[in-house]
Amino acid sequence: MDELAGARVLVVDDKRDTLEILEMLIQSHGAETQSATSAAEGLARIGRFHPDVLVSDLAMPGDDGHAFIRKVRALPADRGGAVLALALSA
């Protein structure tokens, strides 16, 4: 199963167990992943990792997923502002 072969996916969630499950699932479909446990860490990783897709939890302490995605959208497109984004909620 390599539907996501070559895709780079950044997963952002404050819960480590959720991060591990999501990364394992996404990697099983061929994607390369990196993870972050906060919006601030996610913003820093976007600039270094250059993901094709962003998967973010909505309910995080501090900047929640809505605020995080707004900050991502405020970035120039060449710095990650146009990345495809998926928001998750438990």
PDB file of N, CA and C in Angstrom:
ATOM      1  N   MET A   1       0.848  -1.182   0.000  1.00  0.00           N
ATOM      2  CA  MET A   1       0.000   0.000   0.000  1.00  0.00           C
ATOM      3  C   MET A   1       0.883   1.232   0.000  1.00  0.00           C
ATOM      4  N   ASP A   2       1.012   1.838  -1.157  1.00  0.00           N
ATOM      5  CA  ASP A   2       1.878   3.008  -1.258  1.00  0.00           C
ATOM      6  C   ASP A   2       1.157   4.178  -1.916  1.00  0.00           C
ATOM      7  N   GLU A   3      -0.109   4.363  -1.540  1.00  0.00           N
ATOM      8  CA  GLU A   3      -0.916   5.438  -2.108  1.00  0.00           C
ATOM      9  C   GLU A   3      -0.308   6.818  -1.860  1.00  0.00           C
ATOM     10  N   LEU A   4       0.470   6.941  -0.805  1.00  0.00           N
ATOM     11  CA  LEU A   4       1.075   8.224  -0.453  1.00  0.00           C
ATOM     12  C   LEU A   4       2.580   8.251  -0.709  1.00  0.00           C
ATOM     13  N   ALA A   5       3.070   7.331  -1.539  1.00  0.00           N
ATOM     14  CA  ALA A   5       4.508   7.245  -1.810  1.00  0.00           C
ATOM     15  C   ALA A   5       5.057   8.600  -2.237  1.00  0.00           C
ATOM     16  N   GLY A   6       6.091   9.011  -1.539  1.00  0.00           N
ATOM     17  CA  GLY A   6       6.752  10.270  -1.866  1.00  0.00           C
ATOM     18  C   GLY A   6       6.166  11.489  -1.183  1.00  0.00           C
ATOM     19  N   ALA A   7       4.992  11.358  -0.589  1.00  0.00           N
ATOM     20  CA  ALA A   7       4.375  12.502   0.093  1.00  0.00           C
ATOM     21  C   ALA A   7       5.072  12.752   1.428  1.00  0.00           C
ATOM     22  N   ARG A   8       5.149  14.026   1.787  1.00  0.00           N
ATOM     23  CA  ARG A   8       5.719  14.433   3.069  1.00  0.00           C
ATOM     24  C   ARG A   8       4.571  14.974   3.913  1.00  0.00           C
ATOM     25  N   VAL A   9       4.351  14.367   5.088  1.00  0.00           N
ATOM     26  CA  VAL A   9       3.211  14.714   5.923  1.00  0.00           C
ATOM     27  C   VAL A   9       3.702  15.142   7.307  1.00  0.00           C
ATOM     28  N   LEU A  10       3.273  16.314   7.737  1.00  0.00           N
ATOM     29  CA  LEU A  10       3.561  16.800   9.077  1.00  0.00           C
ATOM     30  C   LEU A  10       2.329  16.571   9.932  1.00  0.00           C
ATOM     31  N   VAL A  11       2.498  15.865  11.057  1.00  0.00           N
ATOM     32  CA  VAL A  11       1.407  15.555  11.973  1.00  0.00           C
ATOM     33  C   VAL A  11       1.628  16.350  13.261  1.00  0.00           C
ATOM     34  N   VAL A  12       0.605  17.117  13.669  1.00  0.00           N
ATOM     35  CA  VAL A  12       0.713  17.951  14.866  1.00  0.00           C
ATOM     36  C   VAL A  12      -0.400  17.578  15.841  1.00  0.00           C
ATOM     37  N   ASP A  13      -0.005  17.133  17.016  1.00  0.00           N
ATOM     38  CA  ASP A  13      -0.964  16.768  18.066  1.00  0.00           C
ATOM     39  C   ASP A  13      -0.227  16.815  19.390  1.00  0.00           C
ATOM     40  N   ASP A  14      -0.885  17.270  20.436  1.00  0.00           N
ATOM     41  CA  ASP A  14      -0.237  17.366  21.738  1.00  0.00           C
ATOM     42  C   ASP A  14      -0.172  16.020  22.469  1.00  0.00           C
ATOM     43  N   LYS A  15      -0.832  15.016  21.960  1.00  0.00           N
ATOM     44  CA  LYS A  15      -0.823  13.697  22.593  1.00  0.00           C
ATOM     45  C   LYS A  15       0.088  12.745  21.821  1.00  0.00           C
ATOM     46  N   ARG A  16       1.132  12.286  22.498  1.00  0.00           N
ATOM     47  CA  ARG A  16       2.142  11.425  21.868  1.00  0.00           C
ATOM     48  C   ARG A  16       1.553  10.137  21.294  1.00  0.00           C
ATOM     49  N   ASP A  17       0.622   9.519  22.021  1.00  0.00           N
ATOM     50  CA  ASP A  17       0.065   8.257  21.524  1.00  0.00           C
ATOM     51  C   ASP A  17      -0.691   8.467  20.218  1.00  0.00           C
ATOM     52  N   THR A  18      -1.410   9.572  20.118  1.00  0.00           N
ATOM     53  CA  THR A  18      -2.121   9.886  18.877  1.00  0.00           C
ATOM     54  C   THR A  18      -1.134  10.138  17.744  1.00  0.00           C
ATOM     55  N   LEU A  19      -0.059  10.868  18.043  1.00  0.00           N
ATOM     56  CA  LEU A  19       0.979  11.119  17.030  1.00  0.00           C
ATOM     57  C   LEU A  19       1.542   9.804  16.496  1.00  0.00           C
ATOM     58  N   GLU A  20       1.870   8.906  17.401  1.00  0.00           N
ATOM     59  CA  GLU A  20       2.467   7.638  16.989  1.00  0.00           C
ATOM     60  C   GLU A  20       1.516   6.830  16.110  1.00  0.00           C
ATOM     61  N   ILE A  21       0.244   6.780  16.474  1.00  0.00           N
ATOM     62  CA  ILE A  21      -0.736   6.036  15.681  1.00  0.00           C
ATOM     63  C   ILE A  21      -0.902   6.659  14.297  1.00  0.00           C
ATOM     64  N   LEU A  22      -1.051   7.987  14.258  1.00  0.00           N
ATOM     65  CA  LEU A  22      -1.227   8.657  12.964  1.00  0.00           C
ATOM     66  C   LEU A  22       0.002   8.484  12.082  1.00  0.00           C
ATOM     67  N   GLU A  23       1.186   8.647  12.663  1.00  0.00           N
ATOM     68  CA  GLU A  23       2.406   8.470  11.868  1.00  0.00           C
ATOM     69  C   GLU A  23       2.515   7.044  11.328  1.00  0.00           C
ATOM     70  N   MET A  24       2.238   6.059  12.167  1.00  0.00           N
ATOM     71  CA  MET A  24       2.309   4.663  11.733  1.00  0.00           C
ATOM     72  C   MET A  24       1.327   4.413  10.582  1.00  0.00           C
ATOM     73  N   LEU A  25       0.103   4.913  10.713  1.00  0.00           N
ATOM     74  CA  LEU A  25      -0.904   4.735   9.675  1.00  0.00           C
ATOM     75  C   LEU A  25      -0.480   5.410   8.370  1.00  0.00           C
ATOM     76  N   ILE A  26      -0.026   6.639   8.459  1.00  0.00           N
ATOM     77  CA  ILE A  26       0.369   7.392   7.262  1.00  0.00           C
ATOM     78  C   ILE A  26       1.596   6.767   6.615  1.00  0.00           C
ATOM     79  N   GLN A  27       2.576   6.371   7.416  1.00  0.00           N
ATOM     80  CA  GLN A  27       3.775   5.739   6.876  1.00  0.00           C
ATOM     81  C   GLN A  27       3.459   4.403   6.213  1.00  0.00           C
ATOM     82  N   SER A  28       2.449   3.694   6.721  1.00  0.00           N
ATOM     83  CA  SER A  28       2.091   2.405   6.122  1.00  0.00           C
ATOM     84  C   SER A  28       1.563   2.558   4.702  1.00  0.00           C
ATOM     85  N   HIS A  29       1.236   3.776   4.324  1.00  0.00           N
ATOM     86  CA  HIS A  29       0.773   4.060   2.959  1.00  0.00           C
ATOM     87  C   HIS A  29       1.855   4.738   2.128  1.00  0.00           C
ATOM     88  N   GLY A  30       3.096   4.724   2.633  1.00  0.00           N
ATOM     89  CA  GLY A  30       4.235   5.160   1.836  1.00  0.00           C
ATOM     90  C   GLY A  30       4.726   6.569   2.058  1.00  0.00           C
ATOM     91  N   ALA A  31       4.098   7.337   2.912  1.00  0.00           N
ATOM     92  CA  ALA A  31       4.514   8.725   3.115  1.00  0.00           C
ATOM     93  C   ALA A  31       5.656   8.825   4.123  1.00  0.00           C
ATOM     94  N   GLU A  32       6.406   9.884   3.989  1.00  0.00           N
ATOM     95  CA  GLU A  32       7.415  10.262   4.978  1.00  0.00           C
ATOM     96  C   GLU A  32       6.727  11.204   5.958  1.00  0.00           C
ATOM     97  N   THR A  33       6.945  11.005   7.247  1.00  0.00           N
ATOM     98  CA  THR A  33       6.291  11.862   8.232  1.00  0.00           C
ATOM     99  C   THR A  33       7.288  12.494   9.188  1.00  0.00           C
ATOM    100  N   GLN A  34       6.867  13.604   9.737  1.00  0.00           N
ATOM    101  CA  GLN A  34       7.497  14.213  10.897  1.00  0.00           C
ATOM    102  C   GLN A  34       6.352  14.628  11.794  1.00  0.00           C
ATOM    103  N   SER A  35       6.659  14.795  13.084  1.00  0.00           N
ATOM    104  CA  SER A  35       5.606  15.161  14.017  1.00  0.00           C
ATOM    105  C   SER A  35       6.034  16.323  14.891  1.00  0.00           C
ATOM    106  N   ALA A  36       5.018  16.974  15.465  1.00  0.00           N
ATOM    107  CA  ALA A  36       5.226  18.078  16.395  1.00  0.00           C
ATOM    108  C   ALA A  36       4.152  17.982  17.465  1.00  0.00           C
ATOM    109  N   THR A  37       4.495  18.387  18.683  1.00  0.00           N
ATOM    110  CA  THR A  37       3.552  18.282  19.791  1.00  0.00           C
ATOM    111  C   THR A  37       2.911  19.609  20.170  1.00  0.00           C
ATOM    112  N   SER A  38       3.147  20.646  19.367  1.00  0.00           N
ATOM    113  CA  SER A  38       2.524  21.950  19.621  1.00  0.00           C
ATOM    114  C   SER A  38       2.475  22.740  18.322  1.00  0.00           C
ATOM    115  N   ALA A  39       1.657  23.784  18.320  1.00  0.00           N
ATOM    116  CA  ALA A  39       1.569  24.649  17.150  1.00  0.00           C
ATOM    117  C   ALA A  39       2.915  25.319  16.874  1.00  0.00           C
ATOM    118  N   ALA A  40       3.580  25.779  17.918  1.00  0.00           N
ATOM    119  CA  ALA A  40       4.879  26.444  17.739  1.00  0.00           C
ATOM    120  C   ALA A  40       5.906  25.497  17.117  1.00  0.00           C
ATOM    121  N   GLU A  41       5.940  24.277  17.611  1.00  0.00           N
ATOM    122  CA  GLU A  41       6.858  23.284  17.046  1.00  0.00           C
ATOM    123  C   GLU A  41       6.465  22.952  15.608  1.00  0.00           C
ATOM    124  N   GLY A  42       5.173  22.880  15.337  1.00  0.00           N
ATOM    125  CA  GLY A  42       4.698  22.620  13.979  1.00  0.00           C
ATOM    126  C   GLY A  42       5.118  23.704  13.007  1.00  0.00           C
ATOM    127  N   LEU A  43       4.986  24.959  13.424  1.00  0.00           N
ATOM    128  CA  LEU A  43       5.410  26.074  12.561  1.00  0.00           C
ATOM    129  C   LEU A  43       6.903  25.990  12.249  1.00  0.00           C
ATOM    130  N   ALA A  44       7.697  25.654  13.248  1.00  0.00           N
ATOM    131  CA  ALA A  44       9.139  25.527  13.030  1.00  0.00           C
ATOM    132  C   ALA A  44       9.447  24.386  12.059  1.00  0.00           C
ATOM    133  N   ARG A  45       8.734  23.282  12.188  1.00  0.00           N
ATOM    134  CA  ARG A  45       8.987  22.133  11.313  1.00  0.00           C
ATOM    135  C   ARG A  45       8.549  22.389   9.867  1.00  0.00           C
ATOM    136  N   ILE A  46       7.514  23.169   9.677  1.00  0.00           N
ATOM    137  CA  ILE A  46       7.061  23.464   8.311  1.00  0.00           C
ATOM    138  C   ILE A  46       8.199  24.072   7.498  1.00  0.00           C
ATOM    139  N   GLY A  47       8.911  25.000   8.089  1.00  0.00           N
ATOM    140  CA  GLY A  47      10.008  25.662   7.389  1.00  0.00           C
ATOM    141  C   GLY A  47      11.169  24.757   7.059  1.00  0.00           C
ATOM    142  N   ARG A  48      11.375  23.711   7.865  1.00  0.00           N
ATOM    143  CA  ARG A  48      12.506  22.799   7.638  1.00  0.00           C
ATOM    144  C   ARG A  48      12.114  21.563   6.833  1.00  0.00           C
ATOM    145  N   PHE A  49      10.902  21.063   7.049  1.00  0.00           N
ATOM    146  CA  PHE A  49      10.464  19.796   6.458  1.00  0.00           C
ATOM    147  C   PHE A  49       9.767  19.981   5.114  1.00  0.00           C
ATOM    148  N   HIS A  50       9.128  21.117   4.909  1.00  0.00           N
ATOM    149  CA  HIS A  50       8.395  21.415   3.667  1.00  0.00           C
ATOM    150  C   HIS A  50       7.383  20.318   3.319  1.00  0.00           C
ATOM    151  N   PRO A  51       6.384  20.115   4.193  1.00  0.00           N
ATOM    152  CA  PRO A  51       5.416  19.037   3.955  1.00  0.00           C
ATOM    153  C   PRO A  51       4.485  19.324   2.774  1.00  0.00           C
ATOM    154  N   ASP A  52       3.971  18.253   2.191  1.00  0.00           N
ATOM    155  CA  ASP A  52       2.939  18.355   1.164  1.00  0.00           C
ATOM    156  C   ASP A  52       1.564  18.442   1.812  1.00  0.00           C
ATOM    157  N   VAL A  53       1.444  17.830   3.001  1.00  0.00           N
ATOM    158  CA  VAL A  53       0.171  17.770   3.731  1.00  0.00           C
ATOM    159  C   VAL A  53       0.443  18.018   5.209  1.00  0.00           C
ATOM    160  N   LEU A  54      -0.464  18.743   5.831  1.00  0.00           N
ATOM    161  CA  LEU A  54      -0.418  19.007   7.260  1.00  0.00           C
ATOM    162  C   LEU A  54      -1.645  18.368   7.900  1.00  0.00           C
ATOM    163  N   VAL A  55      -1.442  17.555   8.940  1.00  0.00           N
ATOM    164  CA  VAL A  55      -2.535  16.959   9.696  1.00  0.00           C
ATOM    165  C   VAL A  55      -2.418  17.514  11.109  1.00  0.00           C
ATOM    166  N   SER A  56      -3.452  18.221  11.567  1.00  0.00           N
ATOM    167  CA  SER A  56      -3.387  18.863  12.874  1.00  0.00           C
ATOM    168  C   SER A  56      -4.612  18.565  13.721  1.00  0.00           C
ATOM    169  N   ASP A  57      -4.353  18.312  14.999  1.00  0.00           N
ATOM    170  CA  ASP A  57      -5.423  18.211  15.982  1.00  0.00           C
ATOM    171  C   ASP A  57      -6.009  19.608  16.173  1.00  0.00           C
ATOM    172  N   LEU A  58      -7.294  19.690  16.448  1.00  0.00           N
ATOM    173  CA  LEU A  58      -7.919  20.987  16.715  1.00  0.00           C
ATOM    174  C   LEU A  58      -7.790  21.397  18.177  1.00  0.00           C
ATOM    175  N   ALA A  59      -7.894  20.450  19.096  1.00  0.00           N
ATOM    176  CA  ALA A  59      -7.913  20.767  20.525  1.00  0.00           C
ATOM    177  C   ALA A  59      -6.529  20.589  21.134  1.00  0.00           C
ATOM    178  N   MET A  60      -5.707  21.637  21.040  1.00  0.00           N
ATOM    179  CA  MET A  60      -4.383  21.619  21.651  1.00  0.00           C
ATOM    180  C   MET A  60      -4.293  22.797  22.610  1.00  0.00           C
ATOM    181  N   PRO A  61      -3.503  22.660  23.676  1.00  0.00           N
ATOM    182  CA  PRO A  61      -3.321  23.787  24.588  1.00  0.00           C
ATOM    183  C   PRO A  61      -2.530  24.902  23.895  1.00  0.00           C
ATOM    184  N   GLY A  62      -2.677  26.104  24.380  1.00  0.00           N
ATOM    185  CA  GLY A  62      -2.008  27.232  23.728  1.00  0.00           C
ATOM    186  C   GLY A  62      -2.721  27.541  22.435  1.00  0.00           C
ATOM    187  N   ASP A  63      -1.975  27.624  21.350  1.00  0.00           N
ATOM    188  CA  ASP A  63      -2.599  27.809  20.040  1.00  0.00           C
ATOM    189  C   ASP A  63      -3.282  26.507  19.652  1.00  0.00           C
ATOM    190  N   ASP A  64      -4.595  26.548  19.487  1.00  0.00           N
ATOM    191  CA  ASP A  64      -5.290  25.337  19.056  1.00  0.00           C
ATOM    192  C   ASP A  64      -5.086  25.143  17.557  1.00  0.00           C
ATOM    193  N   GLY A  65      -5.678  24.085  17.022  1.00  0.00           N
ATOM    194  CA  GLY A  65      -5.500  23.774  15.611  1.00  0.00           C
ATOM    195  C   GLY A  65      -6.003  24.856  14.675  1.00  0.00           C
ATOM    196  N   HIS A  66      -7.085  25.537  15.061  1.00  0.00           N
ATOM    197  CA  HIS A  66      -7.605  26.623  14.227  1.00  0.00           C
ATOM    198  C   HIS A  66      -6.584  27.755  14.136  1.00  0.00           C
ATOM    199  N   ALA A  67      -6.047  28.168  15.286  1.00  0.00           N
ATOM    200  CA  ALA A  67      -5.050  29.243  15.307  1.00  0.00           C
ATOM    201  C   ALA A  67      -3.789  28.816  14.571  1.00  0.00           C
ATOM    202  N   PHE A  68      -3.391  27.567  14.755  1.00  0.00           N
ATOM    203  CA  PHE A  68      -2.206  27.053  14.081  1.00  0.00           C
ATOM    204  C   PHE A  68      -2.360  27.125  12.562  1.00  0.00           C
ATOM    205  N   ILE A  69      -3.478  26.633  12.053  1.00  0.00           N
ATOM    206  CA  ILE A  69      -3.681  26.645  10.604  1.00  0.00           C
ATOM    207  C   ILE A  69      -3.781  28.076  10.079  1.00  0.00           C
ATOM    208  N   ARG A  70      -4.382  28.984  10.856  1.00  0.00           N
ATOM    209  CA  ARG A  70      -4.392  30.399  10.445  1.00  0.00           C
ATOM    210  C   ARG A  70      -2.970  30.942  10.324  1.00  0.00           C
ATOM    211  N   LYS A  71      -2.104  30.584  11.266  1.00  0.00           N
ATOM    212  CA  LYS A  71      -0.706  31.037  11.208  1.00  0.00           C
ATOM    213  C   LYS A  71       0.006  30.440   9.999  1.00  0.00           C
ATOM    214  N   VAL A  72      -0.278  29.179   9.713  1.00  0.00           N
ATOM    215  CA  VAL A  72       0.316  28.543   8.531  1.00  0.00           C
ATOM    216  C   VAL A  72      -0.151  29.280   7.272  1.00  0.00           C
ATOM    217  N   ARG A  73      -1.451  29.574   7.185  1.00  0.00           N
ATOM    218  CA  ARG A  73      -1.998  30.255   6.008  1.00  0.00           C
ATOM    219  C   ARG A  73      -1.425  31.663   5.844  1.00  0.00           C
ATOM    220  N   ALA A  74      -0.940  32.269   6.920  1.00  0.00           N
ATOM    221  CA  ALA A  74      -0.349  33.604   6.847  1.00  0.00           C
ATOM    222  C   ALA A  74       1.073  33.571   6.286  1.00  0.00           C
ATOM    223  N   LEU A  75       1.675  32.386   6.203  1.00  0.00           N
ATOM    224  CA  LEU A  75       3.025  32.255   5.644  1.00  0.00           C
ATOM    225  C   LEU A  75       2.965  32.424   4.124  1.00  0.00           C
ATOM    226  N   PRO A  76       4.057  32.903   3.525  1.00  0.00           N
ATOM    227  CA  PRO A  76       4.111  32.916   2.060  1.00  0.00           C
ATOM    228  C   PRO A  76       4.005  31.483   1.521  1.00  0.00           C
ATOM    229  N   ALA A  77       3.463  31.337   0.339  1.00  0.00           N
ATOM    230  CA  ALA A  77       3.266  30.008  -0.255  1.00  0.00           C
ATOM    231  C   ALA A  77       4.568  29.218  -0.315  1.00  0.00           C
ATOM    232  N   ASP A  78       5.669  29.855  -0.639  1.00  0.00           N
ATOM    233  CA  ASP A  78       6.944  29.148  -0.752  1.00  0.00           C
ATOM    234  C   ASP A  78       7.530  28.756   0.601  1.00  0.00           C
ATOM    235  N   ARG A  79       6.912  29.203   1.688  1.00  0.00           N
ATOM    236  CA  ARG A  79       7.354  28.830   3.040  1.00  0.00           C
ATOM    237  C   ARG A  79       6.321  27.957   3.740  1.00  0.00           C
ATOM    238  N   GLY A  80       5.325  27.446   2.991  1.00  0.00           N
ATOM    239  CA  GLY A  80       4.367  26.504   3.547  1.00  0.00           C
ATOM    240  C   GLY A  80       2.949  27.006   3.663  1.00  0.00           C
ATOM    241  N   GLY A  81       2.695  28.257   3.310  1.00  0.00           N
ATOM    242  CA  GLY A  81       1.365  28.831   3.481  1.00  0.00           C
ATOM    243  C   GLY A  81       0.277  28.211   2.634  1.00  0.00           C
ATOM    244  N   ALA A  82       0.655  27.480   1.595  1.00  0.00           N
ATOM    245  CA  ALA A  82      -0.336  26.873   0.710  1.00  0.00           C
ATOM    246  C   ALA A  82      -0.431  25.354   0.891  1.00  0.00           C
ATOM    247  N   VAL A  83       0.201  24.819   1.943  1.00  0.00           N
ATOM    248  CA  VAL A  83       0.188  23.373   2.172  1.00  0.00           C
ATOM    249  C   VAL A  83      -1.255  22.896   2.373  1.00  0.00           C
ATOM    250  N   LEU A  84      -1.555  21.710   1.847  1.00  0.00           N
ATOM    251  CA  LEU A  84      -2.866  21.103   2.089  1.00  0.00           C
ATOM    252  C   LEU A  84      -2.975  20.805   3.580  1.00  0.00           C
ATOM    253  N   ALA A  85      -4.126  21.097   4.174  1.00  0.00           N
ATOM    254  CA  ALA A  85      -4.283  20.910   5.622  1.00  0.00           C
ATOM    255  C   ALA A  85      -5.524  20.090   5.926  1.00  0.00           C
ATOM    256  N   LEU A  86      -5.373  19.235   6.929  1.00  0.00           N
ATOM    257  CA  LEU A  86      -6.446  18.401   7.408  1.00  0.00           C
ATOM    258  C   LEU A  86      -6.518  18.578   8.915  1.00  0.00           C
ATOM    259  N   ALA A  87      -7.695  18.922   9.421  1.00  0.00           N
ATOM    260  CA  ALA A  87      -7.884  19.108  10.865  1.00  0.00           C
ATOM    261  C   ALA A  87      -8.635  17.920  11.438  1.00  0.00           C
ATOM    262  N   LEU A  88      -8.179  17.455  12.600  1.00  0.00           N
ATOM    263  CA  LEU A  88      -8.789  16.309  13.267  1.00  0.00           C
ATOM    264  C   LEU A  88      -9.321  16.723  14.633  1.00  0.00           C
ATOM    265  N   SER A  89     -10.372  16.077  15.048  1.00  0.00           N
ATOM    266  CA  SER A  89     -10.910  16.312  16.384  1.00  0.00           C
ATOM    267  C   SER A  89     -11.363  14.986  16.968  1.00  0.00           C
ATOM    268  N   ALA A  90     -11.056  14.790  18.230  1.00  0.00           N
ATOM    269  CA  ALA A  90     -11.504  13.569  18.886  1.00  0.00           C
ATOM    270  C   ALA A  90     -12.981  13.689  19.149  1.00  0.00           C
TER     271      ALA A  90
END
